[in-house]
CSV table of C-alpha atoms in Angstrom, one decimal:
chain,number,residue,atom,x,y,z
A,177,UNK,CA,15.4,7.4,144.2
A,178,UNK,CA,19.1,8.0,144.6
A,179,UNK,CA,20.8,5.6,147.0
A,180,UNK,CA,23.2,8.3,148.4
A,181,UNK,CA,22.8,11.8,149.8
A,182,UNK,CA,25.4,13.7,151.7
A,183,UNK,CA,23.0,14.3,154.7
A,184,UNK,CA,20.0,12.3,155.7
A,185,UNK,CA,17.8,14.1,158.1
A,186,UNK,CA,15.5,12.0,160.1
A,187,UNK,CA,12.5,14.1,161.2
A,188,UNK,CA,10.9,16.8,159.2
A,189,UNK,CA,9.5,19.1,162.1
A,190,UNK,CA,10.9,22.5,162.8
A,191,UNK,CA,14.5,21.5,163.4
A,192,UNK,CA,14.9,19.0,160.7
A,193,UNK,CA,13.1,21.2,158.0
A,194,UNK,CA,15.1,24.4,159.1
A,195,UNK,CA,18.3,22.5,158.8
A,196,UNK,CA,17.4,20.9,155.5
A,197,UNK,CA,16.3,24.3,154.1
A,198,UNK,CA,19.6,26.0,155.0
A,199,UNK,CA,21.9,23.2,153.9
A,200,UNK,CA,20.2,22.9,150.6
A,201,UNK,CA,20.4,26.6,150.0
A,202,UNK,CA,24.0,26.3,150.7
A,203,UNK,CA,24.3,23.5,147.9
A,204,UNK,CA,24.3,20.4,150.1
A,205,UNK,CA,22.6,17.3,148.9
A,206,UNK,CA,20.0,16.6,151.5
A,207,UNK,CA,17.2,14.0,152.1
A,208,UNK,CA,14.7,14.9,154.6
A,209,UNK,CA,12.4,12.1,156.0
A,210,UNK,CA,9.1,12.9,157.8
A,211,UNK,CA,7.0,10.2,159.1
A,212,UNK,CA,3.5,12.0,159.2
A,213,UNK,CA,1.5,13.1,156.3
A,214,UNK,CA,0.1,16.1,158.1
A,215,UNK,CA,1.6,18.1,161.0
A,216,UNK,CA,-0.6,18.0,164.0
A,217,UNK,CA,-0.9,20.2,167.1
A,218,UNK,CA,1.3,18.6,169.8
A,219,UNK,CA,0.8,21.5,172.3
A,220,UNK,CA,4.3,22.7,172.3
A,221,UNK,CA,6.6,24.8,170.0
A,222,UNK,CA,5.0,28.1,169.0
A,223,UNK,CA,7.1,30.9,170.8
A,224,UNK,CA,10.5,32.1,169.9
A,225,UNK,CA,12.4,34.0,172.6
A,226,UNK,CA,14.3,37.0,171.3
A,227,UNK,CA,17.5,35.2,171.4
A,228,UNK,CA,16.0,32.6,169.3
A,229,UNK,CA,14.7,35.2,166.7
A,230,UNK,CA,18.3,36.3,166.5
A,231,UNK,CA,19.1,32.6,165.4
A,232,UNK,CA,16.3,32.7,162.8
A,233,UNK,CA,18.0,35.7,161.3
A,234,UNK,CA,21.3,34.2,161.3
A,235,UNK,CA,19.9,31.2,159.4
A,236,UNK,CA,18.1,33.5,156.9
A,237,UNK,CA,14.8,32.1,158.0
A,238,UNK,CA,13.3,35.0,159.7
A,239,UNK,CA,11.6,36.7,156.6
A,240,UNK,CA,10.1,33.2,155.8
A,241,UNK,CA,8.5,33.0,159.2
A,242,UNK,CA,7.3,36.5,159.2
A,243,UNK,CA,5.7,36.0,155.7
A,244,UNK,CA,4.0,32.9,157.0
A,245,UNK,CA,2.3,35.0,159.8
A,246,UNK,CA,4.9,35.2,162.5
A,247,UNK,CA,3.5,37.5,165.2
A,248,UNK,CA,5.7,39.7,167.5
A,249,UNK,CA,4.6,40.1,171.2
A,250,UNK,CA,5.7,43.5,172.7
A,251,UNK,CA,4.9,43.4,176.5
A,252,UNK,CA,4.9,40.9,179.4
A,253,UNK,CA,3.1,41.1,182.6
A,254,UNK,CA,3.4,38.7,185.6
A,255,UNK,CA,0.1,38.4,187.4
A,256,UNK,CA,0.0,37.0,190.9
A,257,UNK,CA,-2.6,36.4,193.8
A,258,UNK,CA,-0.2,38.5,196.0
A,259,UNK,CA,-0.9,41.7,194.2
A,260,UNK,CA,-3.6,43.5,192.2
A,261,UNK,CA,-4.0,43.4,188.6
A,262,UNK,CA,-3.2,47.2,188.5
A,263,UNK,CA,0.1,46.5,190.4
A,264,UNK,CA,1.1,43.8,188.1
A,265,UNK,CA,0.5,45.8,185.0
A,266,UNK,CA,2.3,48.9,186.3
A,267,UNK,CA,5.3,46.7,186.1
A,268,UNK,CA,4.9,45.6,182.5
A,269,UNK,CA,8.0,44.6,180.8
A,270,UNK,CA,8.8,45.9,177.2
A,271,UNK,CA,10.1,42.8,175.3
A,272,UNK,CA,12.1,44.7,172.6
A,273,UNK,CA,14.9,45.3,175.2
A,274,UNK,CA,16.6,41.9,175.0
A,275,UNK,CA,18.0,41.7,171.4
A,276,UNK,CA,19.0,44.4,169.1
A,277,UNK,CA,16.3,45.0,166.3
A,278,UNK,CA,14.0,42.4,167.7
A,279,UNK,CA,10.7,43.9,168.9
A,280,UNK,CA,9.9,41.0,171.0
A,281,UNK,CA,9.3,37.2,170.9
A,282,UNK,CA,7.9,35.7,167.6
A,283,UNK,CA,4.8,33.4,167.8
A,284,UNK,CA,3.6,31.1,165.0
A,285,UNK,CA,1.7,28.0,165.3
A,286,UNK,CA,3.5,24.8,165.4
A,287,UNK,CA,1.7,22.8,162.6
A,288,UNK,CA,1.8,25.8,160.3
A,289,UNK,CA,5.5,26.7,161.3
A,290,UNK,CA,6.5,23.0,160.5
A,291,UNK,CA,4.8,23.0,157.1
A,292,UNK,CA,6.3,26.5,156.3
A,293,UNK,CA,9.9,25.2,156.9
A,294,UNK,CA,9.2,21.7,155.2
A,295,UNK,CA,7.9,23.7,152.2
A,296,UNK,CA,11.1,26.0,152.2
A,297,UNK,CA,13.3,22.8,152.4
A,298,UNK,CA,11.6,21.5,149.4
A,299,UNK,CA,11.8,24.9,147.6
A,300,UNK,CA,15.5,25.2,148.3
A,301,UNK,CA,16.3,21.8,146.5
A,302,UNK,CA,16.3,19.2,149.4
A,303,UNK,CA,14.7,15.8,148.6
A,304,UNK,CA,11.7,15.7,151.0
A,305,UNK,CA,9.5,12.8,151.7
A,306,UNK,CA,6.3,12.6,153.8
A,307,UNK,CA,4.9,9.2,155.0
A,308,UNK,CA,8.4,7.8,155.5
A,309,UNK,CA,8.8,5.4,158.2
A,310,UNK,CA,12.3,4.9,159.3
A,311,UNK,CA,12.9,1.2,160.2
A,312,UNK,CA,16.7,1.1,160.7
A,313,UNK,CA,19.5,3.6,161.4
A,314,UNK,CA,23.0,2.4,160.9
A,315,UNK,CA,25.6,4.9,162.2
A,316,UNK,CA,29.2,4.6,161.8
A,317,UNK,CA,31.8,5.3,159.2
A,318,UNK,CA,29.5,4.4,156.4
A,319,UNK,CA,26.2,5.4,157.8
A,320,UNK,CA,22.8,4.6,156.2
A,321,UNK,CA,19.1,4.9,156.9
A,322,UNK,CA,16.4,2.5,155.8
A,323,UNK,CA,12.8,3.3,155.5
A,324,UNK,CA,9.4,2.4,154.1
A,325,UNK,CA,7.8,4.9,151.6
A,326,UNK,CA,4.6,3.9,149.9
A,327,UNK,CA,5.2,0.0,151.0
A,328,UNK,CA,8.5,0.1,149.2
A,329,UNK,CA,11.6,-0.4,151.4
A,330,UNK,CA,14.7,1.8,150.6
A,331,UNK,CA,18.1,2.1,152.0
A,332,UNK,CA,20.1,5.2,151.5
A,333,UNK,CA,23.8,5.9,152.3
A,334,UNK,CA,25.1,9.1,153.4
A,335,UNK,CA,28.0,11.0,155.0
A,336,UNK,CA,26.0,12.1,158.0
A,337,UNK,CA,22.7,11.1,159.7
A,338,UNK,CA,21.0,14.0,161.5
A,339,UNK,CA,18.5,13.0,164.3
A,340,UNK,CA,15.9,15.5,164.3
A,341,UNK,CA,13.2,13.0,165.4
A,342,UNK,CA,12.0,14.4,168.8
A,343,UNK,CA,12.0,13.1,172.3
A,344,UNK,CA,11.8,9.4,171.6
A,345,UNK,CA,14.4,9.7,169.0
A,346,UNK,CA,15.4,6.4,167.1
A,347,UNK,CA,18.7,8.0,165.9
A,348,UNK,CA,19.6,8.8,169.4
A,349,UNK,CA,18.9,5.4,170.6
A,350,UNK,CA,20.7,3.7,167.8
A,351,UNK,CA,23.7,5.8,168.2
A,352,UNK,CA,24.0,4.8,171.9
A,353,UNK,CA,23.6,8.3,173.2
A,354,UNK,CA,22.2,8.3,176.7
A,355,UNK,CA,19.3,10.7,177.6
A,356,UNK,CA,19.2,11.9,181.2
A,357,UNK,CA,16.0,13.2,183.0
A,358,UNK,CA,15.4,14.8,186.3
A,359,UNK,CA,12.4,14.3,188.4
A,360,UNK,CA,9.1,15.9,187.4
A,361,UNK,CA,8.2,19.0,189.6
A,362,UNK,CA,4.6,19.5,188.3
A,363,UNK,CA,2.1,18.7,185.5
A,364,UNK,CA,2.2,21.1,182.4
A,365,UNK,CA,-0.9,21.3,180.2
A,366,UNK,CA,-1.5,23.3,177.1
A,367,UNK,CA,-4.2,24.3,174.5
A,368,UNK,CA,-4.7,26.7,171.7
A,369,UNK,CA,-7.9,28.9,172.0
A,370,UNK,CA,-9.7,31.0,169.4
A,371,UNK,CA,-12.2,33.7,169.8
A,372,UNK,CA,-10.3,35.4,172.5
A,373,UNK,CA,-10.6,38.8,171.0
A,374,UNK,CA,-10.6,40.5,174.4
A,375,UNK,CA,-7.1,39.4,174.9
A,376,UNK,CA,-4.5,42.0,174.0
A,377,UNK,CA,-2.4,40.5,171.2
A,378,UNK,CA,0.6,42.5,172.1
A,379,UNK,CA,0.6,40.9,175.6
A,380,UNK,CA,2.1,37.8,176.9
A,381,UNK,CA,1.5,36.9,180.6
A,382,UNK,CA,2.2,34.4,183.4
A,383,UNK,CA,0.5,34.2,186.7
A,384,UNK,CA,-0.2,32.1,189.7
A,385,UNK,CA,-3.4,31.7,191.8
A,386,UNK,CA,-4.6,29.2,194.1
A,387,UNK,CA,-3.2,25.8,192.6
A,388,UNK,CA,-2.8,27.0,189.0
A,389,UNK,CA,-0.1,28.7,187.3
A,390,UNK,CA,-0.8,30.0,183.7
A,391,UNK,CA,1.1,31.2,180.6
A,392,UNK,CA,-0.6,33.0,177.7
A,393,UNK,CA,1.1,33.6,174.4
A,394,UNK,CA,-0.9,35.5,171.7
A,395,UNK,CA,-0.6,34.2,168.4
A,396,UNK,CA,-2.1,37.0,166.3
A,397,UNK,CA,-5.9,37.5,165.2
A,398,UNK,CA,-8.0,36.2,168.1
A,399,UNK,CA,-5.8,33.1,169.1
A,400,UNK,CA,-3.9,32.6,172.3
A,401,UNK,CA,-1.7,29.7,173.2
A,402,UNK,CA,-2.4,28.6,176.7
A,403,UNK,CA,-0.4,26.6,179.2
A,404,UNK,CA,-1.0,25.8,182.8
A,405,UNK,CA,1.1,24.2,185.7
A,406,UNK,CA,-0.6,22.3,188.5
A,407,UNK,CA,0.4,19.8,191.1
A,408,UNK,CA,1.5,16.3,190.5
A,409,UNK,CA,-1.2,14.7,192.5
A,410,UNK,CA,-3.9,16.2,190.2
A,411,UNK,CA,-3.2,13.7,187.3
A,412,UNK,CA,-6.5,13.8,185.6
A,413,UNK,CA,-7.4,17.4,186.3
A,414,UNK,CA,-7.9,18.3,182.5
A,415,UNK,CA,-8.5,14.8,181.2
A,416,UNK,CA,-11.8,13.5,179.7
A,417,UNK,CA,-14.5,15.0,177.6
A,418,UNK,CA,-14.8,18.0,179.9
A,419,UNK,CA,-11.1,18.7,180.0
A,420,UNK,CA,-11.0,21.5,177.6
A,421,UNK,CA,-13.7,23.3,179.3
A,422,UNK,CA,-12.0,22.8,182.7
A,423,UNK,CA,-8.8,24.1,181.3
A,424,UNK,CA,-10.4,27.2,180.1
A,425,UNK,CA,-12.3,27.9,183.3
A,426,UNK,CA,-9.0,27.7,185.1
A,427,UNK,CA,-8.4,31.1,183.5
A,428,UNK,CA,-11.1,32.9,185.3
A,429,UNK,CA,-8.6,34.5,187.7
A,430,UNK,CA,-8.9,37.3,190.2
A,431,UNK,CA,-5.4,38.5,189.6
A,432,UNK,CA,-5.9,38.6,185.9
A,433,UNK,CA,-9.3,39.8,184.8
A,434,UNK,CA,-8.4,39.6,181.0
A,435,UNK,CA,-8.5,35.8,181.5
A,436,UNK,CA,-12.3,36.0,181.3
A,437,UNK,CA,-11.6,36.6,177.5
A,438,UNK,CA,-9.7,33.5,177.3
A,439,UNK,CA,-12.2,31.5,179.3
A,440,UNK,CA,-15.0,32.7,177.0
A,441,UNK,CA,-13.0,31.5,173.9
A,442,UNK,CA,-13.3,28.3,171.9
A,443,UNK,CA,-10.9,25.4,172.0
A,444,UNK,CA,-8.8,25.3,168.7
A,445,UNK,CA,-7.0,22.0,169.5
A,446,UNK,CA,-6.5,19.4,172.0
A,447,UNK,CA,-5.7,20.0,175.6
A,448,UNK,CA,-2.6,17.7,176.5
A,449,UNK,CA,-0.7,17.4,179.8
A,450,UNK,CA,2.7,16.1,180.3
A,451,UNK,CA,5.4,16.2,182.9
A,452,UNK,CA,7.7,19.3,183.2
A,453,UNK,CA,11.1,17.7,183.6
A,454,UNK,CA,14.3,18.6,182.0
A,455,UNK,CA,16.2,16.1,179.7
A,456,UNK,CA,19.7,16.3,178.4
A,457,UNK,CA,22.4,14.3,176.7
A,458,UNK,CA,26.2,14.3,177.5
A,459,UNK,CA,27.0,14.5,173.7
A,460,UNK,CA,25.2,15.2,170.6
A,461,UNK,CA,27.5,13.5,168.2
A,462,UNK,CA,28.7,9.9,167.4
A,463,UNK,CA,30.3,8.4,164.3
A,464,UNK,CA,28.0,9.4,161.4
A,465,UNK,CA,25.3,10.9,163.6
A,466,UNK,CA,24.5,14.4,165.2
A,467,UNK,CA,21.4,15.3,167.1
A,468,UNK,CA,19.4,18.6,167.1
A,469,UNK,CA,16.4,19.9,168.9
A,470,UNK,CA,14.6,17.5,171.3
A,471,UNK,CA,16.3,14.5,170.2
A,472,UNK,CA,19.4,16.0,171.9
A,473,UNK,CA,17.3,16.8,175.1
A,474,UNK,CA,15.0,19.6,176.1
A,475,UNK,CA,14.3,22.3,178.7
A,476,UNK,CA,11.4,22.4,181.2
A,477,UNK,CA,8.7,23.9,179.1
A,478,UNK,CA,7.7,26.3,181.7
A,479,UNK,CA,10.3,28.5,180.1
A,480,UNK,CA,9.1,28.0,176.7
A,481,UNK,CA,12.5,27.6,175.0
A,482,UNK,CA,12.1,24.7,172.8
A,483,UNK,CA,12.1,26.6,169.6
A,484,UNK,CA,14.9,28.9,170.5
A,485,UNK,CA,17.1,25.9,171.7
A,486,UNK,CA,16.4,24.1,168.4
A,487,UNK,CA,17.3,27.1,166.2
A,488,UNK,CA,20.6,27.5,168.0
A,489,UNK,CA,21.3,23.8,167.3
A,490,UNK,CA,20.3,24.1,163.7
A,491,UNK,CA,22.6,27.2,163.2
A,492,UNK,CA,25.5,25.5,165.0
A,493,UNK,CA,25.4,22.4,163.1
A,494,UNK,CA,24.7,24.2,159.8
A,495,UNK,CA,28.1,25.9,160.4
A,496,UNK,CA,30.0,22.8,160.9
A,497,UNK,CA,28.4,21.2,157.7
A,498,UNK,CA,29.5,24.0,155.7
A,499,UNK,CA,33.0,22.7,156.3
A,500,UNK,CA,34.7,19.7,155.2
A,501,UNK,CA,35.2,17.9,158.6
A,502,UNK,CA,32.1,16.1,159.6
A,503,UNK,CA,33.6,13.8,162.2
A,504,UNK,CA,32.3,13.8,165.9
A,505,UNK,CA,35.4,15.8,166.8
A,506,UNK,CA,34.1,18.6,164.6
A,507,UNK,CA,31.0,18.9,166.6
A,508,UNK,CA,33.1,19.3,169.8
A,509,UNK,CA,32.3,23.0,170.2
A,510,UNK,CA,28.6,22.4,169.7
A,511,UNK,CA,28.6,19.8,172.3
A,512,UNK,CA,30.4,22.0,174.8
A,513,UNK,CA,28.2,25.0,174.1
A,514,UNK,CA,25.0,23.1,174.2
A,515,UNK,CA,26.0,21.4,177.6
A,516,UNK,CA,26.6,24.7,179.3
A,517,UNK,CA,23.7,26.3,177.5
A,518,UNK,CA,21.2,23.4,178.8
A,519,UNK,CA,22.8,23.4,182.4
A,520,UNK,CA,22.1,27.2,182.6
A,521,UNK,CA,18.6,26.8,181.4
A,522,UNK,CA,17.9,24.0,183.7
A,523,UNK,CA,19.0,26.3,186.5
A,524,UNK,CA,16.6,29.0,185.3
A,525,UNK,CA,13.7,26.6,184.8
A,526,UNK,CA,14.2,25.2,188.2
A,527,UNK,CA,13.9,28.6,189.9
A,528,UNK,CA,11.1,29.5,187.7
A,529,UNK,CA,9.2,26.2,188.7
A,530,UNK,CA,9.8,26.9,192.6
A,531,UNK,CA,8.6,30.6,192.2
A,532,UNK,CA,5.7,30.2,189.8
A,533,UNK,CA,4.6,26.5,190.1
A,534,UNK,CA,4.4,25.8,193.7
A,535,UNK,CA,1.1,26.3,195.7
A,536,UNK,CA,-0.2,26.7,199.1
A,537,UNK,CA,0.6,29.4,201.8
A,538,UNK,CA,4.3,28.9,202.0
A,539,UNK,CA,4.7,29.3,198.2
A,540,UNK,CA,2.5,32.3,198.2
A,541,UNK,CA,4.5,33.9,201.0
A,542,UNK,CA,7.8,33.0,198.9
A,543,UNK,CA,6.3,34.7,195.8
A,544,UNK,CA,5.3,37.9,197.7
A,545,UNK,CA,8.9,38.1,199.2
A,546,UNK,CA,10.5,37.5,195.9
A,547,UNK,CA,8.6,40.3,194.2
A,548,UNK,CA,9.4,42.7,197.0
A,549,UNK,CA,13.1,42.0,197.1
A,550,UNK,CA,13.5,41.7,193.3
A,551,UNK,CA,11.8,45.2,193.0
A,552,UNK,CA,14.7,46.6,195.1
A,553,UNK,CA,17.5,44.2,193.5
A,554,UNK,CA,16.6,43.3,189.9
A,555,UNK,CA,19.6,40.9,189.8
A,556,UNK,CA,17.3,38.4,191.7
A,557,UNK,CA,15.4,38.1,188.4
A,558,UNK,CA,18.2,37.5,186.3
A,559,UNK,CA,17.1,33.9,185.4
A,560,UNK,CA,14.3,35.6,183.4
A,561,UNK,CA,16.8,37.5,181.6
A,562,UNK,CA,18.5,34.3,180.6
A,563,UNK,CA,15.3,33.2,179.1
A,564,UNK,CA,14.6,36.1,177.0
A,565,UNK,CA,18.2,37.3,176.1
A,566,UNK,CA,20.0,33.9,176.1
A,567,UNK,CA,21.7,32.0,179.0
A,568,UNK,CA,25.2,33.0,177.6
A,569,UNK,CA,24.6,36.8,178.2
A,570,UNK,CA,24.8,36.4,182.1
A,571,UNK,CA,27.9,35.8,184.2
A,572,UNK,CA,28.6,32.3,185.4
A,573,UNK,CA,27.9,33.4,189.2
A,574,UNK,CA,24.2,33.8,188.3
A,575,UNK,CA,24.0,29.9,187.7
A,576,UNK,CA,25.3,28.8,191.2
A,577,UNK,CA,23.7,27.6,194.5
A,578,UNK,CA,24.7,30.8,196.1
A,579,UNK,CA,22.5,32.8,193.7
A,580,UNK,CA,19.6,30.3,194.1
A,581,UNK,CA,19.8,30.8,197.8
A,582,UNK,CA,19.7,34.6,197.4
A,583,UNK,CA,16.7,34.4,195.1
A,584,UNK,CA,14.7,32.0,197.4
A,585,UNK,CA,15.4,33.4,200.7
A,586,UNK,CA,13.1,35.1,203.1
A,587,UNK,CA,9.8,33.2,202.3
């Protein structure tokens, strides 16, 4: 094994493999290290917003994802206990309106998505290793990575280490980059279901009823990825051996009759719950290191933007690495753009959480007021446009306390 590569990417999931593939296609010498032997369902990362689909095209990866079974979703409906299903469906939103030549979000299961990109990186000429356990990361002017592979220790020098190693990033920690987190607002659970043939595969939906707020993203065929928000004081609600069944039964909703098709489906993966909170970093680069994807901080999953954020990161870092200057200063524009992008998305997510994932009479009245007022003034729903079209598409005044007050008034 060579003891030098231009780029060593730690983490072979979606961000790491996508970056390895596009850099290798451009002729860069890349080593991609992935600890797992098989990608597993971690209940996140299978829905790409229209602005994220644009990024996959800019990277030259869109056709790869479509050929692997990527499934476009054409319509969105917001269901709610404050209105009838017919009223909700009458306001169905066409999802092809947010980005040119993009018919809607693209859905593809996370393990298959990751493997598709890992294989693409290998085919493009990157050196790819599974079962590689990184034991040491040495940033600085002469960066290196030490790892175990097949019980043999290797140390590889490089020009740059890319941290694509997720939320508990070893690269981020070693580089001394601080991760900030806000306080959790609610629990967020997810699961994949199959056998839900009665759910329209062209329809994604969200909705709130009683003490449960749901999201449903069809994956093609008879599969649907499900998520649900619920109060912080219900920690064990979907835990234990009956957790999957309780989660599916939560979709038997009066406001969304099609939820019965989901509830009658079969679990196709684990049900996992985690906090919803946002996380971010003040910078994404240090001497010899740059971070992408969750390693650099993530948005509240209630907006489903993890993949879109990652593909924007990959494209921006790719553009820098096609040049000659790989110093921390060369990533200044990336750091500045990402900081503002994540700030705006935190704003959008915080509004979404208050509107969709708070429960009880006051929250119900707030939603009813919001629906009535946003029907008359669509600008009150601009945070949703930021989720679909990208946060940079809206003016700065949308992401201010004054706009938040307008959105939430009159409960």
